[in-house]
Every structure is written in C-alpha cells, then in structure tokens.
Short mmCIF file of C-alpha atoms in Angstrom, two decimals:
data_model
loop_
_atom_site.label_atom_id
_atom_site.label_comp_id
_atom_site.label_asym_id
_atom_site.label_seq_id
_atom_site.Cartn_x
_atom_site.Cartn_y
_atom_site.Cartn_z
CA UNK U 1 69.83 14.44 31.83
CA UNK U 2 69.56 11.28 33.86
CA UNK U 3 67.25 11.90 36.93
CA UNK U 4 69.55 12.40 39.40
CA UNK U 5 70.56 15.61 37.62
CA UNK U 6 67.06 16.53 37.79
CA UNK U 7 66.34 19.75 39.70
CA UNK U 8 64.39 19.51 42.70
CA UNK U 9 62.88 22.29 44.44
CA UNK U 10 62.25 22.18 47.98
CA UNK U 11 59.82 24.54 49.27
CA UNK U 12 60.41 24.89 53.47
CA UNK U 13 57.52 25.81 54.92
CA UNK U 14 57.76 28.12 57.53
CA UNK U 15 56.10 26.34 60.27
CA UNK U 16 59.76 24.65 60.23
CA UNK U 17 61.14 27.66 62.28
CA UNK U 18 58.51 27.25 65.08
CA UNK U 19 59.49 25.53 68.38
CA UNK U 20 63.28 25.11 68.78
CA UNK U 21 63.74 25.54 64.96
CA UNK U 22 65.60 21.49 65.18
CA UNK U 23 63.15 20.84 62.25
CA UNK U 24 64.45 23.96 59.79
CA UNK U 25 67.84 22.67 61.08
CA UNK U 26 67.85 19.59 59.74
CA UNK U 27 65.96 20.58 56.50
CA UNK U 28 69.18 23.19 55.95
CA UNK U 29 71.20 20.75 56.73
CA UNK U 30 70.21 18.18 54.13
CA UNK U 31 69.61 21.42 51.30
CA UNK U 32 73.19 22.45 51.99
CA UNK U 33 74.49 18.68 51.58
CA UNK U 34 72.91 18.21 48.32
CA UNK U 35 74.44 16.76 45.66
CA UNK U 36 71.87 17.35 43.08
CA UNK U 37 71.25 20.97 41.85
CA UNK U 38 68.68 21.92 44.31
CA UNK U 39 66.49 24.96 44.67
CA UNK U 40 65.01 26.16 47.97
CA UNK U 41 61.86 28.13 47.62
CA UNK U 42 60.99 29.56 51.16
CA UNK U 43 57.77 29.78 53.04
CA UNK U 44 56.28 33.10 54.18
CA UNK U 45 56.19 31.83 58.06
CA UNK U 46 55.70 34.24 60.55
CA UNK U 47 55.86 37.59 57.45
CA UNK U 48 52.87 36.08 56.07
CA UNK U 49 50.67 35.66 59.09
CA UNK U 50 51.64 39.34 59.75
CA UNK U 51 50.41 39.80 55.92
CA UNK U 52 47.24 37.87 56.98
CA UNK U 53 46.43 39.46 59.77
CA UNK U 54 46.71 42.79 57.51
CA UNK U 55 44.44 41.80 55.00
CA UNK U 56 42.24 41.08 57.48
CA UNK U 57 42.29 44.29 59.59
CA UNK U 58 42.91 46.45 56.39
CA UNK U 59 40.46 44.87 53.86
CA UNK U 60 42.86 45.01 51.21
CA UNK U 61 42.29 43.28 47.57
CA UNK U 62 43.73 39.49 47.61
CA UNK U 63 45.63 40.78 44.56
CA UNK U 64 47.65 42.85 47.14
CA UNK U 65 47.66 40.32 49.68
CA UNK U 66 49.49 38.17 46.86
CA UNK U 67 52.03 40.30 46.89
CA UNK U 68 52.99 41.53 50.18
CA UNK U 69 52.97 37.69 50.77
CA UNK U 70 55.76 37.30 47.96
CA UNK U 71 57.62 39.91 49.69
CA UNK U 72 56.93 37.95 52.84
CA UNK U 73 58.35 34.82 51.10
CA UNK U 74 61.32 37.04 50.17
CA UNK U 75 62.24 37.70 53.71
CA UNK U 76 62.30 34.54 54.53
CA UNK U 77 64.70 33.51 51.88
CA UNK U 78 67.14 36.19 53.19
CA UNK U 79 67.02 34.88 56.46
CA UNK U 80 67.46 31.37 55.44
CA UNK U 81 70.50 32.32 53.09
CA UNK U 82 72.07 33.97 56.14
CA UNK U 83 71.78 30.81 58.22
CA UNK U 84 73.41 28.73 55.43
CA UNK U 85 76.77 30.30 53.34
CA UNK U 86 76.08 27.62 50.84
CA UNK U 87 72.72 29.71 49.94
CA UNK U 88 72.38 32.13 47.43
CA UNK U 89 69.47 34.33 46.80
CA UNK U 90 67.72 34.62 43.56
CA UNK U 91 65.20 36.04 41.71
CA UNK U 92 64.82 34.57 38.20
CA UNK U 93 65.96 31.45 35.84
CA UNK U 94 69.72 33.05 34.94
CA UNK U 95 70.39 33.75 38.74
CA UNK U 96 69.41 29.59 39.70
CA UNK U 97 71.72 28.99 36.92
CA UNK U 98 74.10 31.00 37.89
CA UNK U 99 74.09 29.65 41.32
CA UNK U 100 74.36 26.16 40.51
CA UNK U 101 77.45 27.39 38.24
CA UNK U 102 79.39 28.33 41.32
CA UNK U 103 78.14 25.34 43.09
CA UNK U 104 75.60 27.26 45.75
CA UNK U 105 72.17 26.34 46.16
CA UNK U 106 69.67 28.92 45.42
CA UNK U 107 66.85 30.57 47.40
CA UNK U 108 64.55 31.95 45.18
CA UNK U 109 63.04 35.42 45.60
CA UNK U 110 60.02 35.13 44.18
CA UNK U 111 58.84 38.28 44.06
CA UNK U 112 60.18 39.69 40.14
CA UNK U 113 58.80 36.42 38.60
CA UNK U 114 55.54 35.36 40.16
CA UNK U 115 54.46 39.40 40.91
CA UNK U 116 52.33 39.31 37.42
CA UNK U 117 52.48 36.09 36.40
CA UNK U 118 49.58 35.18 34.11
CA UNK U 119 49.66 31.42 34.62
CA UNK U 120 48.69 31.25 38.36
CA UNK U 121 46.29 33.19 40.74
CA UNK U 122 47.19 36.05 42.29
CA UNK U 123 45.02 35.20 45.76
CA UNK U 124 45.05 32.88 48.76
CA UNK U 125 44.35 29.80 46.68
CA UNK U 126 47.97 30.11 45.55
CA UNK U 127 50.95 30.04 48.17
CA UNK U 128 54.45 28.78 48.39
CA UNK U 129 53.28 25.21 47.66
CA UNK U 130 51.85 26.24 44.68
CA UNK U 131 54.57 28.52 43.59
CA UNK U 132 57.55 25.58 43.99
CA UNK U 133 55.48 23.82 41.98
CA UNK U 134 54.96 26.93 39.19
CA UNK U 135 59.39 27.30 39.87
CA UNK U 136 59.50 23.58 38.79
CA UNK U 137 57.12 24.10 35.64
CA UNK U 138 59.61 26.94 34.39
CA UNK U 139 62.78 25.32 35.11
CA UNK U 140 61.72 22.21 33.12
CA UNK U 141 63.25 18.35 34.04
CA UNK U 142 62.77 19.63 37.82
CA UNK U 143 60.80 17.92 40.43
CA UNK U 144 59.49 19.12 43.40
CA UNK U 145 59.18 18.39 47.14
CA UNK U 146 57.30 20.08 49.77
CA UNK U 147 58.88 19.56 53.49
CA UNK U 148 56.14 19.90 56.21
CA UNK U 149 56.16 20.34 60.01
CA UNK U 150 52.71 18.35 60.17
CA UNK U 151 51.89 14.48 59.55
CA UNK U 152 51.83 13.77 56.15
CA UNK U 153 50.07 10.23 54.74
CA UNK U 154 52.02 9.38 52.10
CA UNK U 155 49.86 7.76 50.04
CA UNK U 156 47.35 11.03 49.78
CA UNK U 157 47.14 12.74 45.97
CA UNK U 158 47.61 16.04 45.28
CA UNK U 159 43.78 17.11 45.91
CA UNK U 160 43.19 15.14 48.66
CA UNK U 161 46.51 17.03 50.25
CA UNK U 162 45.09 20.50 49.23
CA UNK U 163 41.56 18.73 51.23
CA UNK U 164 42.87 18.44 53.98
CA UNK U 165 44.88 21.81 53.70
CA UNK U 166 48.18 20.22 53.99
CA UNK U 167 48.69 21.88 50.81
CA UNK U 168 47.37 24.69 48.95
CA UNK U 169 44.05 24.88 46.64
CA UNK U 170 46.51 25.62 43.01
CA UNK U 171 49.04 23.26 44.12
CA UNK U 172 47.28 20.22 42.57
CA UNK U 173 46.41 22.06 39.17
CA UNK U 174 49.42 23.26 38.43
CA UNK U 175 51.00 19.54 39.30
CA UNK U 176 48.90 18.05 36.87
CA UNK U 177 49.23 20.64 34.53
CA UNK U 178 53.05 20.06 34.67
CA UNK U 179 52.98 16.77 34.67
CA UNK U 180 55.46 16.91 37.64
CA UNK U 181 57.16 14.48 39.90
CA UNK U 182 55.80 15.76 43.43
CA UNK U 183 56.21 14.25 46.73
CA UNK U 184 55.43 15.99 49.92
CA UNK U 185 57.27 15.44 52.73
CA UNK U 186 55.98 15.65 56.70
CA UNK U 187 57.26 15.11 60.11
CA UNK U 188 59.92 13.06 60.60
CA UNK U 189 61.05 12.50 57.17
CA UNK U 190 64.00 14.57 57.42
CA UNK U 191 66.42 11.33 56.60
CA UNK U 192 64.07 10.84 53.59
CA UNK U 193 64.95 14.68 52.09
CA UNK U 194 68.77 14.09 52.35
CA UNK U 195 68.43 10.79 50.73
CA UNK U 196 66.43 11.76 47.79
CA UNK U 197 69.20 15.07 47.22
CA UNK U 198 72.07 12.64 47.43
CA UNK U 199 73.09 11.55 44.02
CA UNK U 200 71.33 8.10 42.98
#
C-alpha cells in the first residue's frame, strides 16, 4: 500500500458537539469527504460524563465504568452515523472492511471488541484516545489522528500530551507499542483534517 491508502482513524472527541456543534460540523464534513479509507471512532461526550458521574455516585468497579463508557462511546457513534448517510456503524475488523467495500466510512462500535480485550486497561487510564489508537494497532498500515476542541501545541509527544491531559494516560503506550503514525489535532485545524484525508 502506498501511504495514502493507509487507514486513518479519527477519533472525534465529544467536546466537538458542545457550543453550536460548528466544530463536529466541520470534522463530519471533512470524514465524509475523505478520499482515503477512513475510520471514525467516536468520543463518549456527554454519555460518558453521565457514566462518570455514576461511578462516582454509585461506587462502581472501574472495570464497569470501562464498559458502560464503551456503551457510551457506542451512542455516540449512532448519533454521528445519523448526522452523516455516508457513515456506517461497526463493530469489528470484517464490518470496517465491509464498509470501505461499499465506499462508506465506518463508525466503530467499540463495544464487542475492546469489552475484554487483554491488551489494554479496562479503567480510566484508557479512553477513546487510547482505543483509536488500539483500532489502528489491529487494523495494521493505519494511522491515527485525534481531533480536539482544545489548543493543541503541535510539537508536544505523546506523554507530554497525556501530561497535560490533552490525551489519555494509555494513549502514549500503546503508540509506542505500535509504532504508529499519530498526530493530534486541536482547535482550528479543521482545514488540516480534510487535507491529510484527501488523497496525496
């Protein structure tokens, strides 16, 4: 494959819906354009505060957390699908594939492959960032790209990004564990995400 058949999954986090939602906008706007096989892999947003807020109040296990916050993830991806006909859900490597076969752009459901999987954590340390970059590990020649509502300096490494909580504690582990091409994306950099899914 040359690179710019490459997969690149794009995790959206969802502080992109917040405000006037112009930011998620423009990020579905640039996913639906690609022209590279793209995969979106959704934040939790405003289902995983409420998941939060009930591990807080209920004092439940973080294994449980982890996966009410999948599920949280999950809805997400349903909404985003239904705001772009070019998305498709999925939940595992056959559906992606499938998807790109009929020329959609898949939104993973997370839930069926990350539920008990061995090679991350199954606590707060590992969220959405973390699991794009897991997605990217398993689909092999992939890259992937984190969009942000927040500032983003980018000339920051992985663990200086999960410092400064822009990113999550796993995130930089399982990047260097992958060897991956990363980049993390951050306000205003919108142009810069439809660019790089453009064909080079």
């Amino acid at each position: 494959m040359s690179s710019s058949d490459a997969i690149v999954v794009v995790k959206l986090g969802g502080s992109l819906a917040e405000d006037d939602g112009q930011r998620l906008a423009t990020a579905l706007s640039a996913v639906t354009a690609a022209q590279r096989p793209c995969v979106v892999v959704p934040g939790g947003g405003t289902f995983a505060d409420a998941v939060r807020a009930a591990y807080q109040r209920h004092g439940v296990s973080q294994a449980t957390a982890h996966r009410m916050a999948l599920l949280a993830m999950q809805q997400t991806g349903l909404l985003l699908a239904d705001m772009a006909p070019r998305l498709q859900p999925a939940e595992d490597v056959a559906e992606i594939a499938q998807a790109f076969d009929a020329d959609r752009v898949p939104v993973w459901m997370p839930y069926r492959l990350a539920a008990d999987d061995p090679q991350i954590t199954h606590d707060w340390r590992t969220t959405s960032d973390a699991l794009a970059a897991r997605l990217a590990e398993r689909l092999g020649n992939a890259e992937v790209v984190l969009v942000k509502s927040c500032a983003v300096d980018p000339d920051a490494g992985p663990q200086a990004l999960a410092d400064a909580g822009i990113v999550d504690a796993a995130f930089p582990e399982i990047v260097a564990r992958a060897g991956l091409k990363w980049r993390v994306l951050g306000a205003g950099d919108g142009d810069v995400l439809a660019k790089l899914l453009r064909d080079s």
